[in-house]
GROMACS .gro file of C-alpha atoms in nm:
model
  304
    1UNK     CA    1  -2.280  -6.799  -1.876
    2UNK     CA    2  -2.340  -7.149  -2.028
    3UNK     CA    3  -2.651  -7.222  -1.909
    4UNK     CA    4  -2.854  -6.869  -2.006
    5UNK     CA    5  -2.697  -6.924  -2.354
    6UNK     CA    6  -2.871  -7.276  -2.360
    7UNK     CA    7  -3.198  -7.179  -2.224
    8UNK     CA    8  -3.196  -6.873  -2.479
    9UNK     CA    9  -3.157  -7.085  -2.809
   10UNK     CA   10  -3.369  -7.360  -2.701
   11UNK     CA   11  -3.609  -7.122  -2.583
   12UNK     CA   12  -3.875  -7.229  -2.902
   13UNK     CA   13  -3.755  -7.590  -2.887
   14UNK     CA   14  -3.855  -7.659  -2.566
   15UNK     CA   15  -4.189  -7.819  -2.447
   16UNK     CA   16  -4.361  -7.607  -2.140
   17UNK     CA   17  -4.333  -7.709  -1.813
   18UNK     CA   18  -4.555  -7.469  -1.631
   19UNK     CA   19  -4.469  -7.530  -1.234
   20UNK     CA   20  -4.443  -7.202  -1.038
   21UNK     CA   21  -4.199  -7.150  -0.812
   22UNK     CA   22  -4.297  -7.164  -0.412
   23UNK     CA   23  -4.052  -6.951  -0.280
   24UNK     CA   24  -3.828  -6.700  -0.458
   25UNK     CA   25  -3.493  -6.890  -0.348
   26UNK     CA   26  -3.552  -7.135  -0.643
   27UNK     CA   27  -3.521  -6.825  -0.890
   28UNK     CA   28  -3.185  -6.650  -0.666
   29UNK     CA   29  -2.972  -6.424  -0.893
   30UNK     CA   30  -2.686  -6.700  -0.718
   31UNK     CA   31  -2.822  -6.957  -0.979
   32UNK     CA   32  -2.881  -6.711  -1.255
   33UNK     CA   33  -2.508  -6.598  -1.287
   34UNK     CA   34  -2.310  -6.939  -1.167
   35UNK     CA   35  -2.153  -7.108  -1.461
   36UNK     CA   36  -2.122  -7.453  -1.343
   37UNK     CA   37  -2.469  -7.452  -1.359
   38UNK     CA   38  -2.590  -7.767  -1.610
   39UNK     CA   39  -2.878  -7.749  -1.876
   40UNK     CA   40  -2.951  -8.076  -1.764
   41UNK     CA   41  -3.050  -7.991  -1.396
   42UNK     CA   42  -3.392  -7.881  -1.248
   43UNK     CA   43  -3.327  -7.528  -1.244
   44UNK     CA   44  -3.284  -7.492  -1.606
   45UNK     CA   45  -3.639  -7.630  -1.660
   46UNK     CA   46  -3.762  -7.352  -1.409
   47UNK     CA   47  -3.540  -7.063  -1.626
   48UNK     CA   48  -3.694  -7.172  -1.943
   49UNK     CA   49  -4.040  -7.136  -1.854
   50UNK     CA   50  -4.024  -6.873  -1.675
   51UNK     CA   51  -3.878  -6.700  -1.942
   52UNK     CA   52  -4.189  -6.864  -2.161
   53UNK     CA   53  -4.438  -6.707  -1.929
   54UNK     CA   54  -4.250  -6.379  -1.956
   55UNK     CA   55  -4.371  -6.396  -2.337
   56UNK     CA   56  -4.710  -6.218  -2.375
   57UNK     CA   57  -4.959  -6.435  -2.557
   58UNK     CA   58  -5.082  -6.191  -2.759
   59UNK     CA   59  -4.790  -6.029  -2.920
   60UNK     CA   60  -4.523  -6.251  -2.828
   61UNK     CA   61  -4.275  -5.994  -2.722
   62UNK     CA   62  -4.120  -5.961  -2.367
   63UNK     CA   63  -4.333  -5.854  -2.098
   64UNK     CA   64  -4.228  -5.576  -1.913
   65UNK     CA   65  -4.386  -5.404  -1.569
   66UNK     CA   66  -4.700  -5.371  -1.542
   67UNK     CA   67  -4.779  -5.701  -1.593
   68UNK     CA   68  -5.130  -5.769  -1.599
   69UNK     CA   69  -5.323  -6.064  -1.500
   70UNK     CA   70  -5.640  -6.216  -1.492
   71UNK     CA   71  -5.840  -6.394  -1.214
   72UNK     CA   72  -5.690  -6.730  -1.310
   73UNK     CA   73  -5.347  -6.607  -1.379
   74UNK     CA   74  -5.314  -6.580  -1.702
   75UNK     CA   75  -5.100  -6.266  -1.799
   76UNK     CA   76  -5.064  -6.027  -2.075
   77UNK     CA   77  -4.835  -5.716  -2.149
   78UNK     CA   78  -4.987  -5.371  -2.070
   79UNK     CA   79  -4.967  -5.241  -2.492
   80UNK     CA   80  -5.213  -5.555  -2.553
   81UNK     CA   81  -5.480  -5.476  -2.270
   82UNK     CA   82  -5.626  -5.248  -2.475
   83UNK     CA   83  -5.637  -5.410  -2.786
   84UNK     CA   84  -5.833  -5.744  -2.601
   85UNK     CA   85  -6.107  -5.474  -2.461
   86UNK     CA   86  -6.050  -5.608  -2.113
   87UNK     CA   87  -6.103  -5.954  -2.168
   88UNK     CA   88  -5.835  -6.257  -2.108
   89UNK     CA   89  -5.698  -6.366  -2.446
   90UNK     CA   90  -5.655  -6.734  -2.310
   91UNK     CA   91  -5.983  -6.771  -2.082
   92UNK     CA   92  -6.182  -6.501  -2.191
   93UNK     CA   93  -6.252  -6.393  -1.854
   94UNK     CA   94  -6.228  -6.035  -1.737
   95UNK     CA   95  -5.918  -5.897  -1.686
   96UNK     CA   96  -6.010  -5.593  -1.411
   97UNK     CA   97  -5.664  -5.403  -1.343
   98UNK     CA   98  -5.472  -5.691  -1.168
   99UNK     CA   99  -5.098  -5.661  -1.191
  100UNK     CA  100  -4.887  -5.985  -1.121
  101UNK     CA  101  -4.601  -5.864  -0.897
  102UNK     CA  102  -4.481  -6.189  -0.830
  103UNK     CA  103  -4.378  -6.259  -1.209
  104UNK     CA  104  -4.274  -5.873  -1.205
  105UNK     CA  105  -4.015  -5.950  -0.974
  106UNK     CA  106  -3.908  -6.300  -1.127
  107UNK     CA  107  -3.818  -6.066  -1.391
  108UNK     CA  108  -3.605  -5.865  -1.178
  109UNK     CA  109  -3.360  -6.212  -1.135
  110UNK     CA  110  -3.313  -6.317  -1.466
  111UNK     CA  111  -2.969  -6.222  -1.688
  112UNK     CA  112  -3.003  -6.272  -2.092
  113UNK     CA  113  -2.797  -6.242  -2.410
  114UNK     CA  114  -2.879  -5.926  -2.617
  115UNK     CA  115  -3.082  -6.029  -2.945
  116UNK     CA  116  -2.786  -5.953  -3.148
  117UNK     CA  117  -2.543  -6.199  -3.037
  118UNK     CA  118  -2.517  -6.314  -3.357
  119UNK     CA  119  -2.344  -6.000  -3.468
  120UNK     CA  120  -2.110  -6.066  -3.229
  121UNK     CA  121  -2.233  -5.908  -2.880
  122UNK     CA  122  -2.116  -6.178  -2.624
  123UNK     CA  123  -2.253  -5.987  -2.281
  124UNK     CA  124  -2.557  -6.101  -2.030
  125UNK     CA  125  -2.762  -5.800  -1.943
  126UNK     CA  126  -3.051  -5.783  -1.709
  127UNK     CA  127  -3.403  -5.841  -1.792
  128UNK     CA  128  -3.539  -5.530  -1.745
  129UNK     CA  129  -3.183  -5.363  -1.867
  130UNK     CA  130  -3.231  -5.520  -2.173
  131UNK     CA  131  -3.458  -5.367  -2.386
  132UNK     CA  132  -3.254  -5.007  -2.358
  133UNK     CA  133  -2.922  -5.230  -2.432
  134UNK     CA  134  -3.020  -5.327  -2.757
  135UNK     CA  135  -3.082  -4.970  -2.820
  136UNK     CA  136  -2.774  -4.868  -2.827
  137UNK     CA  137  -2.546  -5.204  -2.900
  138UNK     CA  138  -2.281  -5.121  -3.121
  139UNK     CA  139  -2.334  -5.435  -3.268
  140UNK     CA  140  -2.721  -5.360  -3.393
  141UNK     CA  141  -2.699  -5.430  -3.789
  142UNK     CA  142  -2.749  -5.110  -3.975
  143UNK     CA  143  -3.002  -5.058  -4.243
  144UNK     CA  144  -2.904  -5.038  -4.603
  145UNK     CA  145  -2.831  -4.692  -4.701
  146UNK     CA  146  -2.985  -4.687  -5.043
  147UNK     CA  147  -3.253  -4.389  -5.050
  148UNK     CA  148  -3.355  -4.472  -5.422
  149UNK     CA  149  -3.628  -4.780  -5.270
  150UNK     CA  150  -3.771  -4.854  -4.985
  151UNK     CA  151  -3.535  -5.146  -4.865
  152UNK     CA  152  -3.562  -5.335  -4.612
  153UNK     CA  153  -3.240  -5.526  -4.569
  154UNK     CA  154  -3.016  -5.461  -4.252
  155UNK     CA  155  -2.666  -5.597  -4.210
  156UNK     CA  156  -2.331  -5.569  -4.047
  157UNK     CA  157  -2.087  -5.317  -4.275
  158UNK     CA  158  -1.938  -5.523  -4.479
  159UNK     CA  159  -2.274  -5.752  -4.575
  160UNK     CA  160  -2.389  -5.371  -4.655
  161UNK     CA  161  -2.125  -5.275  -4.915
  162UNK     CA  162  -2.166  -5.631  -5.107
  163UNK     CA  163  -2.545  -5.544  -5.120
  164UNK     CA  164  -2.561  -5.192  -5.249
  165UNK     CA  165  -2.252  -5.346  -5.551
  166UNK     CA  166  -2.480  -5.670  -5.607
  167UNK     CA  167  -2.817  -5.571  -5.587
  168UNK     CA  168  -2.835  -5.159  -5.607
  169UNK     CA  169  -2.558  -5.185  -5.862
  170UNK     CA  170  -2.403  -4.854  -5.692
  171UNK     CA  171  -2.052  -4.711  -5.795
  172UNK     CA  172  -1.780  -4.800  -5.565
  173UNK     CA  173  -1.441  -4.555  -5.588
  174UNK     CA  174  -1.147  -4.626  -5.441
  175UNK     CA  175  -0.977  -4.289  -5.276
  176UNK     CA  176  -1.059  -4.019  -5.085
  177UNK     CA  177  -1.156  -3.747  -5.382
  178UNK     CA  178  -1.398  -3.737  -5.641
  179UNK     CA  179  -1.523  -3.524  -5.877
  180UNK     CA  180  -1.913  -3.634  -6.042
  181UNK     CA  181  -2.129  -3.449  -6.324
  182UNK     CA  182  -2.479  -3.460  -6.229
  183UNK     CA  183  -2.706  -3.369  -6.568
  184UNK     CA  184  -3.086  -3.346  -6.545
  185UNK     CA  185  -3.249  -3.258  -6.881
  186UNK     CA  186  -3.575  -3.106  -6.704
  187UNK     CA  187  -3.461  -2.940  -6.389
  188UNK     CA  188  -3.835  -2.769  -6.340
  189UNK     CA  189  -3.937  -3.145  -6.268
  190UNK     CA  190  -3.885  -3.286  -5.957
  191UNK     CA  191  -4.002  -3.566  -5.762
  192UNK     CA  192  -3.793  -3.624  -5.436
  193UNK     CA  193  -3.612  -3.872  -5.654
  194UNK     CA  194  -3.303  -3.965  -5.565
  195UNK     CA  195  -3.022  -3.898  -5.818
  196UNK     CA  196  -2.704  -4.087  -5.737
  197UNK     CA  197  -2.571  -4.280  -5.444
  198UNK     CA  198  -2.158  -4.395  -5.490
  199UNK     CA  199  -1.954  -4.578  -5.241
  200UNK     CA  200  -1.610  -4.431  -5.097
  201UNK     CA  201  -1.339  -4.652  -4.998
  202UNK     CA  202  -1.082  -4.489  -4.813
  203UNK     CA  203  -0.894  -4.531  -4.505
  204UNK     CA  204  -1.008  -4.852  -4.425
  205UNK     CA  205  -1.373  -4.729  -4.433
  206UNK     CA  206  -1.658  -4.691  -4.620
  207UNK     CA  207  -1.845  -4.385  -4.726
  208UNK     CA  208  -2.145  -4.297  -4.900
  209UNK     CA  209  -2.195  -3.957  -5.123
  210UNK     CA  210  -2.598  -3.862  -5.201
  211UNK     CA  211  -2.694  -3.626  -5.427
  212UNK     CA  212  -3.057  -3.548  -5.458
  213UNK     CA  213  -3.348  -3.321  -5.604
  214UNK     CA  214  -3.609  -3.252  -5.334
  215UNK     CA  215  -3.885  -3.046  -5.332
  216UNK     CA  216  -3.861  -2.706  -5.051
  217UNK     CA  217  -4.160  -2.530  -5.049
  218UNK     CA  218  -4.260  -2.472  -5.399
  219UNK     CA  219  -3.899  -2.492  -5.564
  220UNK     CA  220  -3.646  -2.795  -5.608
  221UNK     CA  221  -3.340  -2.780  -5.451
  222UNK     CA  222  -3.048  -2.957  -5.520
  223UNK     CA  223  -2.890  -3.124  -5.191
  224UNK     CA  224  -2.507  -3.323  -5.173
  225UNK     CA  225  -2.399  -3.484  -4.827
  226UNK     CA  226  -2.167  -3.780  -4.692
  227UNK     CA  227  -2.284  -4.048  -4.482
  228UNK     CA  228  -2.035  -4.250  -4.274
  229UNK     CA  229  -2.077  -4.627  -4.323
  230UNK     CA  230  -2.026  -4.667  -3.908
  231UNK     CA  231  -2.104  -4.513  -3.593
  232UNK     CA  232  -2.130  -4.185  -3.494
  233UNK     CA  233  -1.833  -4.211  -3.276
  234UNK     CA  234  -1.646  -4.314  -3.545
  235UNK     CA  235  -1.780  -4.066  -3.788
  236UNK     CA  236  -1.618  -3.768  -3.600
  237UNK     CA  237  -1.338  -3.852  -3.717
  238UNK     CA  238  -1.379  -3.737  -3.997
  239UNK     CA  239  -1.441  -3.438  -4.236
  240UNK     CA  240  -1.511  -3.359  -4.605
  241UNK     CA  241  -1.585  -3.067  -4.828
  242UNK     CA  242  -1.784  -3.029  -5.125
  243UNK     CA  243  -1.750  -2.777  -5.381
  244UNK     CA  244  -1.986  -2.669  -5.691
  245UNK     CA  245  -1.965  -2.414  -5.908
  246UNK     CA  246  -1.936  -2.226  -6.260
  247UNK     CA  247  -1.939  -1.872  -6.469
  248UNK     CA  248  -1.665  -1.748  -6.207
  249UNK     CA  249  -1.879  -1.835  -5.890
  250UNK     CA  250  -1.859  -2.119  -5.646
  251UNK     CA  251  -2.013  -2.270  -5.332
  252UNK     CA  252  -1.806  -2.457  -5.060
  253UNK     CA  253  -1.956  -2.692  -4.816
  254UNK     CA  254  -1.753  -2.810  -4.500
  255UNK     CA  255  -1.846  -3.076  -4.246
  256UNK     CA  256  -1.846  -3.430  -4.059
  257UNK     CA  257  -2.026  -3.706  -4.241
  258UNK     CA  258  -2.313  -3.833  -4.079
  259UNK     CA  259  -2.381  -4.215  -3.954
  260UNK     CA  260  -2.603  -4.388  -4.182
  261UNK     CA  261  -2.767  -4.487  -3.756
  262UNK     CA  262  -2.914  -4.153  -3.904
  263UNK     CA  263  -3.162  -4.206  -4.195
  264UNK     CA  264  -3.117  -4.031  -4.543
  265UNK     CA  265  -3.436  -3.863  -4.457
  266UNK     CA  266  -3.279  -3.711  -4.171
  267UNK     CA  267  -2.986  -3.594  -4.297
  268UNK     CA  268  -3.159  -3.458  -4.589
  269UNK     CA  269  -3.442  -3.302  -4.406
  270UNK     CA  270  -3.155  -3.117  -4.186
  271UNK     CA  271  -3.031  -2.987  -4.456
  272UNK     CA  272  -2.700  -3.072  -4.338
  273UNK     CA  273  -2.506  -3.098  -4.629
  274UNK     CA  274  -2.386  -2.862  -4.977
  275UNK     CA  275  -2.724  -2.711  -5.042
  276UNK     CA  276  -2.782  -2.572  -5.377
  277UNK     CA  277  -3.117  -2.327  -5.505
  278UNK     CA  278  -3.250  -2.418  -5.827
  279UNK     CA  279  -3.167  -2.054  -5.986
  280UNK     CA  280  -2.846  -2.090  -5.897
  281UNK     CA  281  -2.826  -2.440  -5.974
  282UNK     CA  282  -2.884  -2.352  -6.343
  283UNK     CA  283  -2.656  -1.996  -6.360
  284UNK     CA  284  -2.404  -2.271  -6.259
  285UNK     CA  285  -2.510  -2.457  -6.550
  286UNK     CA  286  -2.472  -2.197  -6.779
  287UNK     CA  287  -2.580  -2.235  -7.146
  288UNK     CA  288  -2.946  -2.146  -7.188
  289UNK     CA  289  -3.034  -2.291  -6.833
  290UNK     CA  290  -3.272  -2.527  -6.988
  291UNK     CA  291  -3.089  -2.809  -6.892
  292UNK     CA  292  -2.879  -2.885  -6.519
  293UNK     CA  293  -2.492  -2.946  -6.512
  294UNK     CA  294  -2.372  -2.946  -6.227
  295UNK     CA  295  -1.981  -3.070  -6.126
  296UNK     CA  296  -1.917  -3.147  -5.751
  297UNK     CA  297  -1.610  -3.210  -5.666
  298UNK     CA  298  -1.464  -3.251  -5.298
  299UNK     CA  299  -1.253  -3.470  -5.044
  300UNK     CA  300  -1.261  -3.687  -4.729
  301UNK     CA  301  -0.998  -3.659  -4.462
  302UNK     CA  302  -0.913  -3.774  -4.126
  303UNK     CA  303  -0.900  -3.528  -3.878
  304UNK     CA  304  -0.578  -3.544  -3.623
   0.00000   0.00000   0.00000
């Protein structure tokens, strides 16, 4: 829809033209959704600031029901009432409990792009359908997948892999098997560091292997799981196994990687992944258990 594109990326540009409607046909969901409609005529003027008034002046977020007002019509969203201890943010007058229906159901008319249509989402949603949306578009950047800092940066996948090579420096394999040493000279010292994060490239996708100490109750514990570079949808198609062992003994470790939509923190804290104790983290090690050596080895495959 031409013109809702328009009004949405000019929406900062443009000066405010505050003239409220009369009647309600002037806002019809006819107008909203008709293509032929031009940016140039007098309904786009009305769209645009009524989608201005639909920002609350306090946060600048979307306003959603209830809407509150003051005597002279000045509005606000209801998560900012509280923080203006009843008073009007524009006029200073009290607010009282007055909702503004009328703007309420304005709202109700309106169709917008989703926030990431950038990433490549190209549908019109309504206003109040919005918000839950965005939740769940499958075109929502992901956050980097790095545990070892607290970053910040979000991206689409393949922005993602570039970062973690160019700024976290991680290892990137090529294939589907691996087989890492993991040494720690002080295992009695932990510090829910991260050890090592390295980047899987195999069928066409992109995975990502953590292992970690953490602290569980008063002992370490040693922790090794996949993350999917995807959605969970996509994830499920997957499996991988992780094996880790030594002085005739082994433990095996089945499952489906996770979706990095689920934070290292929550796949950790789930436990959801090769799980080893610190005792027998260091029989494995052999030698006079004074220092960790641990091997993992293990595989990614695509289920059928």
């Amino acid at each position: 829809m031409a013109s809702g594109n328009l009004f949405f990326d000019d929406l900062r540009s443009k000066p405010e033209v505050i003239n409220p409607p009369q009647n309600e046909d002037i806002l019809g969901s006819e107008s909203v959704n008709d293509p032929t409609q031009s940016a140039t005529k007098p309904n786009f003027v009305v769209y645009s600031s009524v989608r201005e008034l639909l920002e609350c002046p306090v946060c600048l977020n979307a306003m959603y029901p209830p809407i509150h007002q003051c005597s002279n019509g000045h509005t606000l969203c209801s998560g900012c009432k509280p923080r203006v201890h009843n008073r009007c943010p524009t006029c200073r007058h009290e607010l009282g409990n007055i909702r503004c229906l009328a703007l309420e159901k304005v709202a109700a008319s309106l169709e917008l792009p989703c926030k990431y249509q950038s990433y490549g989402c190209i549908g019109m949603y309504p206003y109040y359908g919005k918000l839950k949306h965005e939740s769940q578009c499958s075109y929502r950047p992901y956050s980097c997948p790095y545990a070892g800092s607290e970053c910040t940066v979000v991206g689409d996948i393949p922005f993602l892999v570039a970062h973690l090579k160019d700024d976290h420096k991680v290892d990137m394999h090529r294939g589907s098997a691996f087989n890492h040493r993991y040494v720690k000279s002080n295992p009695h010292e932990v510090e829910n560091a991260t050890w090592m994060l390295t980047v899987f490239n195999c069928y066409g996708q992109y995975f990502c292997l953590h292992f970690e100490a953490f602290q569980l109750g008063m002992a370490p514990v040693y922790i090794a799981f996949l993350r999917f570079m995807g959605d969970d949808n996509e994830a499920r198609n997957y499996s991988y196994s992780l094996e880790v062992g030594g002085n005739g003994r082994k433990m095996i470790w089945q499952g489906v990687p996770r979706s990095i939509r689920d934070s290292h923190r929550k796949v950790r804290d789930s436990f959801d992944g090769l799980l080893i104790q610190r005792n027998m983290a260091l029989f494995f090690s052999g030698g006079d258990r004074k220092e960790l050596k641990l091997r993992v080895t293990g595989r990614i495959w695509k289920d059928q």
